[in-house]
C-alpha cells in the first residue's frame, strides 16, 4: 500500500522543488511537492493503481514539462 518514487534530480542549479501529480483519465491532479528528488505515497489501496508524473519548479516559479508517466500497482 505504499509507493516510493525517486528520480534523477534536475541538473539546473536554480530548482526550488518538484511537483508530483496523479495522472487522471483527463488531466492531472497535484498531490504533493518535494524539495528532494523523491516522494513516498502511503495512500495506495491494495489492488489499486496510480499513475504519477513529476515536474521541476525553479526559484522564479517556472515549471518544467512533466516527466514520463509512471504506473504503480499496489499489492
Short mmCIF file of N, CA and C in Angstrom, two decimals:
data_model
loop_
_atom_site.label_atom_id
_atom_site.label_comp_id
_atom_site.label_asym_id
_atom_site.label_seq_id
_atom_site.Cartn_x
_atom_site.Cartn_y
_atom_site.Cartn_z
N UNK A 1 0.79 -1.22 0.00
CA UNK A 1 0.00 0.00 0.00
C UNK A 1 0.83 1.27 0.00
N UNK A 2 2.13 1.17 -0.31
CA UNK A 2 2.97 2.36 -0.29
C UNK A 2 3.84 2.39 -1.55
N UNK A 3 3.90 3.54 -2.18
CA UNK A 3 4.76 3.74 -3.34
C UNK A 3 5.88 4.69 -2.95
N UNK A 4 7.10 4.35 -3.31
CA UNK A 4 8.24 5.22 -3.08
C UNK A 4 8.84 5.54 -4.45
N UNK A 5 8.76 6.80 -4.83
CA UNK A 5 9.26 7.25 -6.12
C UNK A 5 10.57 8.00 -5.92
N UNK A 6 11.49 7.80 -6.85
CA UNK A 6 12.71 8.62 -6.86
C UNK A 6 13.10 8.83 -8.32
N UNK A 7 13.78 9.93 -8.57
CA UNK A 7 14.14 10.28 -9.94
C UNK A 7 15.47 11.01 -9.92
N UNK A 8 16.07 11.11 -11.08
CA UNK A 8 17.32 11.84 -11.22
C UNK A 8 17.03 13.32 -11.04
N UNK A 9 17.73 13.98 -10.12
CA UNK A 9 17.48 15.41 -9.91
C UNK A 9 17.71 16.21 -11.17
N UNK A 10 16.93 17.27 -11.34
CA UNK A 10 17.12 18.18 -12.45
C UNK A 10 18.49 18.82 -12.33
N UNK A 11 19.21 18.97 -13.44
CA UNK A 11 20.57 19.49 -13.42
C UNK A 11 20.64 21.01 -13.30
N UNK A 12 19.53 21.69 -13.44
CA UNK A 12 19.52 23.15 -13.34
C UNK A 12 19.86 23.56 -11.90
N UNK A 13 20.67 24.56 -11.75
CA UNK A 13 21.14 25.00 -10.42
C UNK A 13 20.06 25.71 -9.60
N UNK A 14 19.03 26.24 -10.27
CA UNK A 14 18.05 27.05 -9.55
C UNK A 14 16.73 26.33 -9.27
N UNK A 15 16.73 25.00 -9.22
CA UNK A 15 15.50 24.25 -8.93
C UNK A 15 15.12 24.45 -7.47
N UNK A 16 13.89 24.84 -7.24
CA UNK A 16 13.36 25.07 -5.90
C UNK A 16 12.73 23.80 -5.33
N UNK A 17 11.91 23.13 -6.15
CA UNK A 17 11.21 21.94 -5.68
C UNK A 17 10.62 21.18 -6.87
N UNK A 18 10.04 20.04 -6.57
CA UNK A 18 9.37 19.21 -7.57
C UNK A 18 7.89 19.12 -7.22
N UNK A 19 7.07 18.99 -8.24
CA UNK A 19 5.62 18.83 -8.03
C UNK A 19 5.24 17.44 -8.52
N UNK A 20 4.54 16.70 -7.67
CA UNK A 20 4.11 15.35 -8.01
C UNK A 20 2.62 15.41 -8.31
N UNK A 21 2.26 14.86 -9.45
CA UNK A 21 0.86 14.84 -9.89
C UNK A 21 0.39 13.40 -10.02
N UNK A 22 -0.91 13.20 -9.75
CA UNK A 22 -1.54 11.94 -10.09
C UNK A 22 -2.19 12.14 -11.45
N UNK A 23 -1.78 11.36 -12.40
CA UNK A 23 -2.33 11.44 -13.76
C UNK A 23 -3.71 10.80 -13.76
N UNK A 24 -4.68 11.53 -14.22
CA UNK A 24 -6.07 11.06 -14.28
C UNK A 24 -6.45 10.76 -15.72
N UNK A 25 -7.64 10.24 -15.92
CA UNK A 25 -8.14 9.96 -17.26
C UNK A 25 -8.08 11.22 -18.11
N UNK A 26 -8.49 12.33 -17.52
CA UNK A 26 -8.40 13.63 -18.19
C UNK A 26 -7.60 14.55 -17.28
N UNK A 27 -6.39 14.87 -17.69
CA UNK A 27 -5.57 15.81 -16.93
C UNK A 27 -4.79 15.15 -15.80
N UNK A 28 -4.31 15.99 -14.88
CA UNK A 28 -3.52 15.54 -13.75
C UNK A 28 -3.86 16.40 -12.54
N UNK A 29 -3.78 15.79 -11.35
CA UNK A 29 -4.09 16.49 -10.10
C UNK A 29 -2.84 16.56 -9.24
N UNK A 30 -2.50 17.77 -8.79
CA UNK A 30 -1.34 17.94 -7.92
C UNK A 30 -1.61 17.25 -6.60
N UNK A 31 -0.68 16.38 -6.18
CA UNK A 31 -0.89 15.68 -4.90
C UNK A 31 0.18 16.02 -3.87
N UNK A 32 1.34 16.54 -4.32
CA UNK A 32 2.40 16.85 -3.35
C UNK A 32 3.49 17.69 -3.99
N UNK A 33 4.35 18.23 -3.11
CA UNK A 33 5.57 18.90 -3.52
C UNK A 33 6.71 18.28 -2.72
N UNK A 34 7.90 18.29 -3.29
CA UNK A 34 9.05 17.72 -2.61
C UNK A 34 10.28 18.58 -2.89
N UNK A 35 11.06 18.85 -1.87
CA UNK A 35 12.31 19.60 -2.02
C UNK A 35 13.42 18.69 -2.55
N UNK A 36 13.23 17.38 -2.42
CA UNK A 36 14.22 16.41 -2.88
C UNK A 36 13.66 15.63 -4.06
N UNK A 37 14.50 14.81 -4.69
CA UNK A 37 14.09 14.04 -5.87
C UNK A 37 13.50 12.69 -5.46
N UNK A 38 12.57 12.74 -4.51
CA UNK A 38 11.87 11.53 -4.08
C UNK A 38 10.53 11.90 -3.46
N UNK A 39 9.65 10.90 -3.41
CA UNK A 39 8.32 11.08 -2.84
C UNK A 39 7.80 9.73 -2.38
N UNK A 40 7.15 9.70 -1.23
CA UNK A 40 6.55 8.48 -0.69
C UNK A 40 5.05 8.68 -0.55
N UNK A 41 4.27 7.79 -1.16
CA UNK A 41 2.81 7.86 -1.13
C UNK A 41 2.28 6.64 -0.39
N UNK A 42 1.77 6.84 0.81
CA UNK A 42 1.24 5.75 1.62
C UNK A 42 -0.25 5.57 1.51
N UNK A 43 -0.89 6.18 0.53
CA UNK A 43 -2.35 6.15 0.43
C UNK A 43 -2.88 5.17 -0.62
N UNK A 44 -2.03 4.27 -1.10
CA UNK A 44 -2.48 3.33 -2.12
C UNK A 44 -3.24 2.16 -1.48
N UNK A 45 -4.42 1.88 -1.99
CA UNK A 45 -5.19 0.74 -1.52
C UNK A 45 -4.72 -0.51 -2.27
N UNK A 46 -4.64 -1.65 -1.57
CA UNK A 46 -4.20 -2.90 -2.24
C UNK A 46 -5.05 -3.19 -3.48
N UNK A 47 -4.35 -3.57 -4.56
CA UNK A 47 -5.02 -3.90 -5.81
C UNK A 47 -5.35 -2.70 -6.68
N UNK A 48 -5.12 -1.52 -6.19
CA UNK A 48 -5.38 -0.31 -6.97
C UNK A 48 -4.10 0.19 -7.62
N UNK A 49 -4.26 0.95 -8.67
CA UNK A 49 -3.09 1.51 -9.32
C UNK A 49 -3.18 3.03 -9.32
N UNK A 50 -2.03 3.64 -9.50
CA UNK A 50 -1.95 5.10 -9.57
C UNK A 50 -0.88 5.45 -10.58
N UNK A 51 -1.14 6.47 -11.36
CA UNK A 51 -0.20 6.96 -12.36
C UNK A 51 0.34 8.31 -11.91
N UNK A 52 1.66 8.43 -11.92
CA UNK A 52 2.32 9.65 -11.46
C UNK A 52 3.08 10.32 -12.60
N UNK A 53 3.17 11.65 -12.53
CA UNK A 53 4.09 12.44 -13.34
C UNK A 53 4.70 13.50 -12.41
N UNK A 54 5.90 13.96 -12.75
CA UNK A 54 6.61 14.90 -11.89
C UNK A 54 7.12 16.05 -12.75
N UNK A 55 7.12 17.25 -12.18
CA UNK A 55 7.73 18.41 -12.84
C UNK A 55 8.71 19.07 -11.87
N UNK A 56 9.61 19.88 -12.41
CA UNK A 56 10.56 20.65 -11.61
C UNK A 56 10.16 22.12 -11.68
N UNK A 57 10.31 22.81 -10.54
CA UNK A 57 9.97 24.23 -10.47
C UNK A 57 11.21 24.99 -10.04
N UNK A 58 11.54 26.06 -10.78
CA UNK A 58 12.72 26.84 -10.40
C UNK A 58 12.35 27.93 -9.39
N UNK A 59 13.36 28.65 -8.94
CA UNK A 59 13.16 29.67 -7.89
C UNK A 59 12.27 30.82 -8.30
N UNK A 60 12.07 31.02 -9.62
CA UNK A 60 11.17 32.08 -10.08
C UNK A 60 9.75 31.58 -10.29
N UNK A 61 9.53 30.26 -10.06
CA UNK A 61 8.19 29.69 -10.21
C UNK A 61 7.93 29.08 -11.57
N UNK A 62 8.92 29.08 -12.45
CA UNK A 62 8.77 28.48 -13.78
C UNK A 62 8.77 26.96 -13.64
N UNK A 63 7.72 26.33 -14.14
CA UNK A 63 7.57 24.87 -14.02
C UNK A 63 7.89 24.19 -15.34
N UNK A 64 8.63 23.10 -15.26
CA UNK A 64 9.00 22.33 -16.45
C UNK A 64 7.81 21.52 -16.97
N UNK A 65 7.98 20.94 -18.13
CA UNK A 65 7.03 19.95 -18.61
C UNK A 65 7.08 18.77 -17.64
N UNK A 66 6.03 17.97 -17.61
CA UNK A 66 6.01 16.82 -16.71
C UNK A 66 6.84 15.67 -17.29
N UNK A 67 7.24 14.80 -16.41
CA UNK A 67 8.02 13.62 -16.77
C UNK A 67 7.15 12.61 -17.53
N UNK A 68 7.80 11.54 -17.93
CA UNK A 68 7.05 10.41 -18.47
C UNK A 68 6.18 9.84 -17.34
N UNK A 69 5.09 9.22 -17.70
CA UNK A 69 4.14 8.67 -16.74
C UNK A 69 4.69 7.38 -16.13
N UNK A 70 4.52 7.23 -14.82
CA UNK A 70 4.91 6.02 -14.11
C UNK A 70 3.65 5.42 -13.48
N UNK A 71 3.36 4.15 -13.78
CA UNK A 71 2.21 3.47 -13.22
C UNK A 71 2.66 2.56 -12.10
N UNK A 72 2.02 2.69 -10.93
CA UNK A 72 2.32 1.86 -9.76
C UNK A 72 1.06 1.09 -9.40
N UNK A 73 1.21 -0.22 -9.17
CA UNK A 73 0.09 -1.07 -8.76
C UNK A 73 0.39 -1.56 -7.35
N UNK A 74 -0.49 -1.26 -6.40
CA UNK A 74 -0.29 -1.65 -5.01
C UNK A 74 -0.64 -3.12 -4.82
N UNK A 75 0.14 -3.79 -4.01
CA UNK A 75 -0.09 -5.20 -3.70
C UNK A 75 -0.52 -5.36 -2.26
#
